[in-house]
PDB file of C-alpha atoms in Angstrom:
ATOM      1  CA  MET A   1      31.298 -12.351 227.546  1.00 42.00           C
ATOM      2  CA  THR A   2      29.323 -15.099 225.950  1.00 45.00           C
ATOM      3  CA  THR A   3      29.182 -15.172 222.177  1.00 40.00           C
ATOM      4  CA  THR A   4      27.180 -17.396 219.751  1.00 40.00           C
ATOM      5  CA  ALA A   5      26.727 -17.303 216.047  1.00 39.00           C
ATOM      6  CA  GLN A   6      23.547 -15.273 216.444  1.00 51.00           C
ATOM      7  CA  TRP A   7      23.977 -13.321 219.646  1.00 57.00           C
ATOM      8  CA  THR A   8      26.554 -11.693 221.907  1.00 74.00           C
ATOM      9  CA  ALA A   9      25.813 -11.219 225.585  1.00 78.00           C
ATOM     10  CA  PRO A  10      26.329  -7.743 227.096  1.00 84.00           C
ATOM     11  CA  GLY A  11      29.660  -7.415 228.851  1.00 84.00           C
ATOM     12  CA  ASP A  12      28.754  -4.711 231.462  1.00 88.00           C
ATOM     13  CA  VAL A  13      25.972  -2.290 232.479  1.00 89.00           C
ATOM     14  CA  ALA A  14      27.212   0.290 229.881  1.00 89.00           C
ATOM     15  CA  ASP A  15      26.830  -2.278 227.201  1.00 92.00           C
ATOM     16  CA  VAL A  16      23.336  -3.126 228.409  1.00 93.00           C
ATOM     17  CA  VAL A  17      22.379   0.527 228.197  1.00 93.00           C
ATOM     18  CA  ALA A  18      23.768   0.852 224.710  1.00 94.00           C
ATOM     19  CA  ARG A  19      21.872  -2.259 223.517  1.00 93.00           C
ATOM     20  CA  MET A  20      18.615  -0.937 225.002  1.00 94.00           C
ATOM     21  CA  ARG A  21      19.105   2.458 223.363  1.00 95.00           C
ATOM     22  CA  ALA A  22      19.668   0.747 219.970  1.00 93.00           C
ATOM     23  CA  LEU A  23      16.531  -1.304 220.469  1.00 92.00           C
ATOM     24  CA  ALA A  24      14.492   1.800 221.352  1.00 93.00           C
ATOM     25  CA  ALA A  25      15.791   3.676 218.332  1.00 94.00           C
ATOM     26  CA  GLY A  26      14.391   1.057 215.980  1.00 90.00           C
ATOM     27  CA  LEU A  27      10.951   0.729 217.456  1.00 92.00           C
ATOM     28  CA  PRO A  28       7.810   2.884 217.170  1.00 94.00           C
ATOM     29  CA  PRO A  29       6.918   4.399 220.578  1.00 91.00           C
ATOM     30  CA  ALA A  30       3.612   2.518 220.873  1.00 92.00           C
ATOM     31  CA  ASP A  31       5.206  -0.896 220.269  1.00 95.00           C
ATOM     32  CA  GLY A  32       4.659  -3.124 223.287  1.00 94.00           C
ATOM     33  CA  VAL A  33       8.305  -4.050 223.634  1.00 95.00           C
ATOM     34  CA  ALA A  34       9.280  -0.357 223.262  1.00 95.00           C
ATOM     35  CA  VAL A  35       6.973   0.520 226.170  1.00 94.00           C
ATOM     36  CA  PHE A  36       8.774  -1.933 228.522  1.00 94.00           C
ATOM     37  CA  ASN A  37      12.197  -1.139 227.110  1.00 94.00           C
ATOM     38  CA  ARG A  38      11.681   2.542 227.667  1.00 92.00           C
ATOM     39  CA  VAL A  39      11.031   2.100 231.367  1.00 89.00           C
ATOM     40  CA  TYR A  40      13.762  -0.511 231.788  1.00 91.00           C
ATOM     41  CA  LEU A  41      16.305   1.760 230.012  1.00 90.00           C
ATOM     42  CA  ALA A  42      15.565   4.753 232.181  1.00 87.00           C
ATOM     43  CA  VAL A  43      16.145   2.783 235.333  1.00 84.00           C
ATOM     44  CA  THR A  44      19.285   1.039 233.941  1.00 86.00           C
ATOM     45  CA  GLU A  45      20.731   4.438 233.166  1.00 86.00           C
ATOM     46  CA  GLU A  46      20.184   5.377 236.848  1.00 81.00           C
ATOM     47  CA  VAL A  47      21.905   2.107 237.893  1.00 79.00           C
ATOM     48  CA  THR A  48      24.939   3.117 235.704  1.00 81.00           C
ATOM     49  CA  ARG A  49      25.131   6.461 237.513  1.00 80.00           C
ATOM     50  CA  GLY A  50      24.726   4.738 240.854  1.00 75.00           C
ATOM     51  CA  LEU A  51      27.578   2.282 240.167  1.00 74.00           C
ATOM     52  CA  ALA A  52      29.825   5.096 239.099  1.00 74.00           C
ATOM     53  CA  GLY A  53      28.962   6.980 242.304  1.00 72.00           C
ATOM     54  CA  GLY A  54      29.465   3.932 244.607  1.00 70.00           C
ATOM     55  CA  ARG A  55      25.728   3.867 245.547  1.00 66.00           C
ATOM     56  CA  PHE A  56      25.609   0.089 245.491  1.00 65.00           C
ATOM     57  CA  SER A  57      27.142  -1.737 248.478  1.00 64.00           C
ATOM     58  CA  ASP A  58      28.146  -4.846 246.472  1.00 66.00           C
ATOM     59  CA  GLY A  59      29.511  -2.874 243.444  1.00 66.00           C
ATOM     60  CA  PRO A  60      30.813  -5.129 240.699  1.00 70.00           C
ATOM     61  CA  GLU A  61      29.169  -8.229 242.076  1.00 70.00           C
ATOM     62  CA  ALA A  62      25.722  -6.754 242.020  1.00 73.00           C
ATOM     63  CA  ALA A  63      26.487  -5.369 238.522  1.00 84.00           C
ATOM     64  CA  GLU A  64      27.254  -8.885 237.294  1.00 87.00           C
ATOM     65  CA  LEU A  65      23.871 -10.258 238.350  1.00 89.00           C
ATOM     66  CA  ALA A  66      22.180  -7.128 236.830  1.00 88.00           C
ATOM     67  CA  VAL A  67      24.052  -7.636 233.561  1.00 91.00           C
ATOM     68  CA  LEU A  68      23.202 -11.412 233.316  1.00 92.00           C
ATOM     69  CA  PHE A  69      19.644 -10.567 234.213  1.00 92.00           C
ATOM     70  CA  ALA A  70      19.274  -7.866 231.548  1.00 92.00           C
ATOM     71  CA  GLY A  71      21.085 -10.052 229.107  1.00 94.00           C
ATOM     72  CA  ARG A  72      18.255 -12.623 229.151  1.00 94.00           C
ATOM     73  CA  TYR A  73      15.680  -9.936 228.285  1.00 94.00           C
ATOM     74  CA  LEU A  74      17.821  -8.691 225.412  1.00 94.00           C
ATOM     75  CA  ALA A  75      18.396 -12.213 224.163  1.00 92.00           C
ATOM     76  CA  ALA A  76      14.649 -12.863 224.018  1.00 92.00           C
ATOM     77  CA  VAL A  77      13.741  -9.521 222.347  1.00 90.00           C
ATOM     78  CA  GLU A  78      16.600  -9.466 219.948  1.00 83.00           C
ATOM     79  CA  ALA A  79      15.653 -13.022 218.942  1.00 81.00           C
ATOM     80  CA  GLY A  80      12.173 -11.841 218.241  1.00 74.00           C
ATOM     81  CA  GLU A  81      13.598  -8.990 216.188  1.00 73.00           C
ATOM     82  CA  ALA A  82      15.856 -11.289 214.240  1.00 68.00           C
ATOM     83  CA  ALA A  83      12.775 -13.480 213.396  1.00 63.00           C
ATOM     84  CA  GLY A  84      10.953 -10.399 212.135  1.00 60.00           C
ATOM     85  CA  GLY A  85       8.500 -10.219 214.978  1.00 45.00           C
ATOM     86  CA  ALA A  86       8.319  -6.415 215.000  1.00 46.00           C
ATOM     87  CA  ALA A  87       6.698  -6.105 211.582  1.00 45.00           C
ATOM     88  CA  GLY A  88       6.177  -9.536 210.126  1.00 48.00           C
ATOM     89  CA  GLY A  89       2.974 -10.648 211.802  1.00 48.00           C
ATOM     90  CA  GLY A  90       1.754 -14.225 211.634  1.00 47.00           C
ATOM     91  CA  ARG A  91       4.155 -15.517 208.982  1.00 46.00           C
ATOM     92  CA  HIS A  92       7.036 -15.059 211.363  1.00 49.00           C
ATOM     93  CA  ARG A  93       5.395 -16.662 214.380  1.00 51.00           C
ATOM     94  CA  ALA A  94       6.997 -20.062 213.900  1.00 48.00           C
ATOM     95  CA  ALA A  95      10.437 -18.644 213.662  1.00 50.00           C
ATOM     96  CA  GLU A  96       9.795 -16.453 216.705  1.00 52.00           C
ATOM     97  CA  ASP A  97       8.596 -19.459 218.684  1.00 50.00           C
ATOM     98  CA  ARG A  98      11.836 -21.279 217.996  1.00 57.00           C
ATOM     99  CA  CYS A  99      13.920 -18.205 219.050  1.00 74.00           C
ATOM    100  CA  ALA A 100      12.249 -16.608 222.044  1.00 86.00           C
ATOM    101  CA  PRO A 101      11.380 -18.316 225.413  1.00 91.00           C
ATOM    102  CA  ALA A 102       7.726 -19.091 225.794  1.00 92.00           C
ATOM    103  CA  CYS A 103       7.337 -16.524 228.586  1.00 95.00           C
ATOM    104  CA  TRP A 104       8.205 -13.706 226.173  1.00 95.00           C
ATOM    105  CA  ARG A 105       6.108 -14.799 223.207  1.00 93.00           C
ATOM    106  CA  PRO A 106       2.794 -13.245 224.481  1.00 94.00           C
ATOM    107  CA  LEU A 107       4.390  -9.811 224.574  1.00 95.00           C
ATOM    108  CA  LEU A 108       6.180 -10.294 221.197  1.00 93.00           C
ATOM    109  CA  ARG A 109       2.956 -11.386 219.599  1.00 92.00           C
ATOM    110  CA  ALA A 110       0.706  -8.708 221.107  1.00 93.00           C
ATOM    111  CA  ARG A 111       3.128  -5.783 220.789  1.00 93.00           C
ATOM    112  CA  ALA A 112       1.206  -4.138 217.913  1.00 92.00           C
ATOM    113  CA  ASP A 113      -2.302  -4.653 219.351  1.00 92.00           C
ATOM    114  CA  GLU A 114      -3.888  -1.271 219.762  1.00 89.00           C
ATOM    115  CA  THR A 115      -6.519  -2.607 222.164  1.00 89.00           C
ATOM    116  CA  VAL A 116      -3.844  -3.447 224.793  1.00 91.00           C
ATOM    117  CA  HIS A 117      -3.050  -0.696 227.250  1.00 89.00           C
ATOM    118  CA  PRO A 118       0.613   0.399 227.627  1.00 91.00           C
ATOM    119  CA  LEU A 119       0.411  -0.500 231.289  1.00 89.00           C
ATOM    120  CA  GLN A 120      -0.404  -4.094 230.326  1.00 91.00           C
ATOM    121  CA  PHE A 121       2.656  -4.236 228.040  1.00 93.00           C
ATOM    122  CA  ALA A 122       4.844  -3.133 230.901  1.00 92.00           C
ATOM    123  CA  LEU A 123       3.375  -5.559 233.455  1.00 91.00           C
ATOM    124  CA  ALA A 124       3.664  -8.448 230.977  1.00 94.00           C
ATOM    125  CA  GLY A 125       7.319  -7.604 230.369  1.00 94.00           C
ATOM    126  CA  ILE A 126       8.057  -7.367 234.113  1.00 92.00           C
ATOM    127  CA  THR A 127       6.290 -10.685 234.714  1.00 94.00           C
ATOM    128  CA  ALA A 128       8.310 -12.505 232.066  1.00 95.00           C
ATOM    129  CA  HIS A 129      11.565 -10.832 233.201  1.00 94.00           C
ATOM    130  CA  VAL A 130      11.166 -11.450 236.984  1.00 94.00           C
ATOM    131  CA  GLY A 131       9.308 -14.726 236.826  1.00 95.00           C
ATOM    132  CA  HIS A 132      11.651 -16.440 234.326  1.00 96.00           C
ATOM    133  CA  ASP A 133      14.848 -14.460 233.654  1.00 96.00           C
ATOM    134  CA  LEU A 134      15.683 -13.546 237.269  1.00 94.00           C
ATOM    135  CA  PRO A 135      15.920 -17.034 238.764  1.00 96.00           C
ATOM    136  CA  LEU A 136      17.957 -18.227 235.746  1.00 96.00           C
ATOM    137  CA  ALA A 137      20.162 -15.179 236.063  1.00 94.00           C
ATOM    138  CA  VAL A 138      20.859 -16.070 239.681  1.00 95.00           C
ATOM    139  CA  VAL A 139      21.952 -19.543 238.569  1.00 96.00           C
ATOM    140  CA  ASP A 140      24.077 -17.977 235.801  1.00 94.00           C
ATOM    141  CA  THR A 141      25.734 -15.750 238.386  1.00 93.00           C
ATOM    142  CA  CYS A 142      26.507 -18.590 240.735  1.00 94.00           C
ATOM    143  CA  ARG A 143      28.029 -20.674 237.946  1.00 94.00           C
ATOM    144  CA  ALA A 144      30.110 -17.717 236.645  1.00 91.00           C
ATOM    145  CA  THR A 145      31.437 -16.681 240.112  1.00 89.00           C
ATOM    146  CA  GLY A 146      31.683 -20.063 241.872  1.00 92.00           C
ATOM    147  CA  ARG A 147      29.195 -19.032 244.532  1.00 92.00           C
ATOM    148  CA  VAL A 148      25.977 -20.495 245.902  1.00 95.00           C
ATOM    149  CA  PRO A 149      22.619 -18.678 246.017  1.00 95.00           C
ATOM    150  CA  ALA A 150      23.084 -17.750 249.708  1.00 94.00           C
ATOM    151  CA  GLU A 151      26.207 -15.848 248.763  1.00 92.00           C
ATOM    152  CA  VAL A 152      24.553 -13.807 246.130  1.00 91.00           C
ATOM    153  CA  ALA A 153      21.569 -12.824 248.327  1.00 92.00           C
ATOM    154  CA  ALA A 154      22.932  -9.336 248.865  1.00 87.00           C
ATOM    155  CA  ASP A 155      23.379  -8.881 245.032  1.00 84.00           C
ATOM    156  CA  TYR A 156      19.816 -10.116 244.667  1.00 90.00           C
ATOM    157  CA  ALA A 157      18.660  -7.425 247.110  1.00 88.00           C
ATOM    158  CA  GLU A 158      20.417  -4.784 245.028  1.00 82.00           C
ATOM    159  CA  VAL A 159      18.705  -5.976 241.844  1.00 84.00           C
ATOM    160  CA  GLY A 160      15.458  -5.963 243.821  1.00 84.00           C
ATOM    161  CA  GLY A 161      15.951  -2.244 244.360  1.00 82.00           C
ATOM    162  CA  VAL A 162      16.246  -1.845 240.590  1.00 81.00           C
ATOM    163  CA  LEU A 163      13.029  -3.720 240.028  1.00 84.00           C
ATOM    164  CA  THR A 164      11.311  -1.535 242.630  1.00 85.00           C
ATOM    165  CA  ALA A 165      12.415   1.532 240.645  1.00 83.00           C
ATOM    166  CA  ILE A 166      10.958   0.050 237.522  1.00 82.00           C
ATOM    167  CA  GLU A 167       7.634  -0.698 239.168  1.00 82.00           C
ATOM    168  CA  VAL A 168       7.406   2.867 240.553  1.00 83.00           C
ATOM    169  CA  ARG A 169       8.183   4.330 237.110  1.00 82.00           C
ATOM    170  CA  VAL A 170       5.577   2.133 235.465  1.00 81.00           C
ATOM    171  CA  ARG A 171       2.887   3.194 237.836  1.00 78.00           C
ATOM    172  CA  GLU A 172       3.791   6.830 237.587  1.00 79.00           C
ATOM    173  CA  GLU A 173       4.149   6.976 233.780  1.00 78.00           C
ATOM    174  CA  LEU A 174       1.659   4.378 232.561  1.00 78.00           C
ATOM    175  CA  MET A 175      -1.133   4.171 235.080  1.00 73.00           C
ATOM    176  CA  PRO A 176      -4.370   5.423 233.488  1.00 66.00           C
ATOM    177  CA  GLY A 177      -6.260   8.330 235.056  1.00 64.00           C
ATOM    178  CA  PRO A 178      -9.036   7.832 237.686  1.00 63.00           C
ATOM    179  CA  ASP A 179     -11.836   8.244 235.177  1.00 62.00           C
ATOM    180  CA  LEU A 180     -10.440   5.538 232.974  1.00 56.00           C
ATOM    181  CA  LEU A 181      -9.814   3.298 235.830  1.00 53.00           C
ATOM    182  CA  GLU A 182     -13.456   3.566 236.879  1.00 57.00           C
ATOM    183  CA  ARG A 183     -14.552   2.411 233.460  1.00 55.00           C
ATOM    184  CA  LEU A 184     -11.940  -0.382 232.997  1.00 55.00           C
ATOM    185  CA  ASP A 185     -12.644  -2.607 235.902  1.00 60.00           C
ATOM    186  CA  PRO A 186     -10.669  -5.546 234.517  1.00 67.00           C
ATOM    187  CA  LEU A 187      -7.613  -3.428 234.052  1.00 70.00           C
ATOM    188  CA  THR A 188      -7.945  -2.043 237.618  1.00 69.00           C
ATOM    189  CA  HIS A 189      -8.264  -5.578 238.921  1.00 69.00           C
ATOM    190  CA  ALA A 190      -5.090  -6.722 237.014  1.00 67.00           C
ATOM    191  CA  VAL A 191      -3.049  -3.839 238.466  1.00 71.00           C
ATOM    192  CA  ALA A 192      -4.301  -4.416 241.982  1.00 70.00           C
ATOM    193  CA  SER A 193      -3.680  -8.163 241.733  1.00 75.00           C
ATOM    194  CA  TRP A 194      -0.115  -7.868 240.493  1.00 79.00           C
ATOM    195  CA  SER A 195       2.613  -7.808 243.135  1.00 83.00           C
ATOM    196  CA  LEU A 196       6.346  -7.240 242.452  1.00 86.00           C
ATOM    197  CA  ALA A 197       7.245  -8.387 246.040  1.00 87.00           C
ATOM    198  CA  ARG A 198       5.496 -11.752 245.491  1.00 90.00           C
ATOM    199  CA  ALA A 199       7.143 -12.156 242.074  1.00 91.00           C
ATOM    200  CA  ARG A 200      10.615 -11.552 243.577  1.00 92.00           C
ATOM    201  CA  ASP A 201       9.993 -14.041 246.412  1.00 93.00           C
ATOM    202  CA  GLY A 202       8.868 -16.604 243.939  1.00 94.00           C
ATOM    203  CA  ALA A 203      11.910 -16.008 241.729  1.00 95.00           C
ATOM    204  CA  TRP A 204      14.218 -16.486 244.640  1.00 96.00           C
ATOM    205  CA  ALA A 205      12.562 -19.749 245.647  1.00 96.00           C
ATOM    206  CA  THR A 206      12.771 -20.880 241.993  1.00 97.00           C
ATOM    207  CA  ALA A 207      16.436 -20.006 241.827  1.00 97.00           C
ATOM    208  CA  ARG A 208      17.255 -22.037 244.855  1.00 97.00           C
ATOM    209  CA  LEU A 209      15.322 -25.064 243.450  1.00 97.00           C
ATOM    210  CA  LEU A 210      17.058 -24.839 240.140  1.00 97.00           C
ATOM    211  CA  TRP A 211      20.400 -24.617 241.800  1.00 97.00           C
ATOM    212  CA  ALA A 212      19.669 -27.685 243.897  1.00 97.00           C
ATOM    213  CA  ILE A 213      18.981 -29.747 240.770  1.00 97.00           C
ATOM    214  CA  ARG A 214      21.583 -28.134 238.567  1.00 96.00           C
ATOM    215  CA  ASP A 215      23.562 -31.426 238.138  1.00 96.00           C
ATOM    216  CA  ARG A 216      20.437 -33.406 237.156  1.00 96.00           C
ATOM    217  CA  GLN A 217      20.209 -32.224 233.612  1.00 96.00           C
ATOM    218  CA  GLU A 218      16.907 -33.818 232.589  1.00 96.00           C
ATOM    219  CA  ALA A 219      15.091 -32.567 235.730  1.00 97.00           C
ATOM    220  CA  TYR A 220      16.692 -29.144 235.409  1.00 97.00           C
ATOM    221  CA  GLU A 221      15.599 -28.787 231.786  1.00 96.00           C
ATOM    222  CA  ASP A 222      12.072 -29.982 232.611  1.00 97.00           C
ATOM    223  CA  CYS A 223      11.741 -27.374 235.338  1.00 96.00           C
ATOM    224  CA  VAL A 224      12.948 -24.615 233.063  1.00 96.00           C
ATOM    225  CA  ARG A 225      10.432 -25.551 230.362  1.00 95.00           C
ATOM    226  CA  SER A 226       7.700 -25.637 232.964  1.00 96.00           C
ATOM    227  CA  LEU A 227       8.774 -22.246 234.240  1.00 96.00           C
ATOM    228  CA  GLU A 228       8.689 -20.727 230.753  1.00 95.00           C
ATOM    229  CA  SER A 229       5.155 -22.055 230.172  1.00 95.00           C
ATOM    230  CA  SER A 230       3.655 -21.079 233.480  1.00 96.00           C
ATOM    231  CA  VAL A 231       5.108 -17.540 233.388  1.00 96.00           C
ATOM    232  CA  GLY A 232       4.013 -17.273 229.771  1.00 95.00           C
ATOM    233  CA  LEU A 233       0.414 -18.053 230.818  1.00 94.00           C
ATOM    234  CA  MET A 234       0.566 -15.191 233.366  1.00 93.00           C
ATOM    235  CA  ALA A 235       1.942 -12.759 230.774  1.00 94.00           C
ATOM    236  CA  HIS A 236      -0.760 -13.838 228.338  1.00 93.00           C
ATOM    237  CA  ALA A 237      -3.530 -13.176 230.905  1.00 90.00           C
ATOM    238  CA  LEU A 238      -2.115  -9.669 231.550  1.00 90.00           C
ATOM    239  CA  LEU A 239      -2.347  -8.839 227.901  1.00 91.00           C
ATOM    240  CA  ALA A 240      -6.073  -9.650 227.458  1.00 85.00           C
ATOM    241  CA  PRO A 241      -7.202  -6.752 225.205  1.00 76.00           C
ATOM    242  CA  PHE A 242      -9.881  -4.208 226.213  1.00 67.00           C
ATOM    243  CA  PRO A 243     -12.287  -2.637 223.770  1.00 60.00           C
ATOM    244  CA  ALA A 244     -11.200   0.716 222.263  1.00 49.00           C
ATOM    245  CA  HIS A 245     -11.575   3.354 224.847  1.00 44.00           C
ATOM    246  CA  ARG A 246     -13.944   6.058 223.731  1.00 39.00           C
ATOM    247  CA  ALA A 247     -15.013   9.120 225.760  1.00 37.00           C
ATOM    248  CA  ARG A 248     -18.584   8.998 226.933  1.00 36.00           C
ATOM    249  CA  ARG A 249     -20.783  11.381 225.005  1.00 33.00           C
ATOM    250  CA  PRO A 250     -23.910  12.957 226.512  1.00 37.00           C
ATOM    251  CA  GLN A 251     -27.072  11.568 225.021  1.00 43.00           C
ATOM    252  CA  ALA A 252     -29.002  13.998 222.869  1.00 41.00           C
ATOM    253  CA  PRO A 253     -32.296  15.048 224.640  1.00 44.00           C
ATOM    254  CA  SER A 254     -35.233  13.164 223.252  1.00 49.00           C
ATOM    255  CA  ALA A 255     -38.020  15.113 221.624  1.00 49.00           C
ATOM    256  CA  PRO A 256     -41.013  15.819 223.998  1.00 53.00           C
ATOM    257  CA  PRO A 257     -43.962  13.436 223.386  1.00 55.00           C
ATOM    258  CA  ALA A 258     -46.615  14.833 221.042  1.00 56.00           C
ATOM    259  CA  PRO A 259     -49.805  15.965 222.863  1.00 57.00           C
ATOM    260  CA  ALA A 260     -52.616  13.593 222.820  1.00 56.00           C
ATOM    261  CA  ALA A 261     -55.148  14.204 220.039  1.00 54.00           C
ATOM    262  CA  ARG A 262     -58.343  15.793 221.178  1.00 57.00           C
ATOM    263  CA  PRO A 263     -61.632  14.250 219.966  1.00 55.00           C
ATOM    264  CA  ILE A 264     -63.318  16.124 217.223  1.00 54.00           C
ATOM    265  CA  PRO A 265     -66.794  17.215 218.406  1.00 54.00           C
ATOM    266  CA  SER A 266     -69.578  15.631 216.503  1.00 54.00           C
ATOM    267  CA  ALA A 267     -71.970  17.699 214.377  1.00 53.00           C
ATOM    268  CA  PRO A 268     -75.227  18.813 216.220  1.00 54.00           C
ATOM    269  CA  PRO A 269     -78.235  16.585 215.453  1.00 52.00           C
ATOM    270  CA  PRO A 270     -80.645  17.822 212.820  1.00 54.00           C
ATOM    271  CA  ALA A 271     -83.512  20.087 213.898  1.00 52.00           C
ATOM    272  CA  SER A 272     -86.060  17.306 213.087  1.00 51.00           C
ATOM    273  CA  VAL A 273     -84.545  15.093 215.746  1.00 43.00           C
ATOM    274  CA  LEU A 274     -84.874  17.782 218.369  1.00 44.00           C
ATOM    275  CA  ARG A 275     -88.529  18.322 217.838  1.00 51.00           C
TER     276      ARG A 275
END
C-alpha cells in the first residue's frame, strides 16, 4: 500500500468499495462526481462478489490492476475534495489545479452545473478514467509485479469487462428518454460518437508506449502531461452545457381576426337634386 502525507492508496477491492461509499455519503446526489461514483461503486461491488465467487479467471492478479486503476480515480477526486472543490467554487480552483490531474479538472469544475445532463458527467468521468488512468495503472501494475504489458493482457481483459458493465449501467440508468433525445441533438450526437471499445484500445496502445519509454524520465513525463491535457480536452467537450430543458407547452389559440368593417351607406341625395 502506497502512503503519502496527503493520501493513502487503497489496499484491495474491499478498500476501494469502502472509499467509494464514503465519498458517496458526503456528496449530494446531483453532484457530477457523485453521478459517476454511483455507477462505478455499483459495478465495483459486483466485482467484489465476483472475486469472492471465483468468477474472474486471473483472480488476485486482475484484482491488483483493478485496485491500482480505481486508486487513480480516488486520488484525483479526493484531491479535489481536499482542495474544497465540492463547495468552494472559483476561489479553490488554483488549489484544485495543483492537486488533480488535468484530465479530471473539467468534471471537478462542472460538477455543480445544473445545465449539464447526468449522462454527460458519467461519460466525462469514464473518459478521464479510461483515457488517462487505465494506461498508467497498467504501467503501475507492471512495475509492482515485475511483469511486462503482454503478461498483464489477460488482467486488462478482465478490467475491460468491468468497464463494459459500467457503460451498460450508464446507458440504462442515465440515458434520457426518446422525446428528450429528439430535442437534444448535440447530446444525442455525443453519446453516439463516444465508444468505450475505442477508448480501451487507445489506452492499451498508450500503456505499451509508456512502458517502452519508462526509463527515459523526461520523455515519459512529457508523454504523461500530454496525455492529461488531451484527455482533459475530450472530457471538457463532453461537458458542454445544454439550455435548461423545459417541456414544450401548446401555444394558446390566437383570437379569430375581426370581421372587416362594412362601409356605411351614404345619405340619399336631397329631393331638389333628383328633380
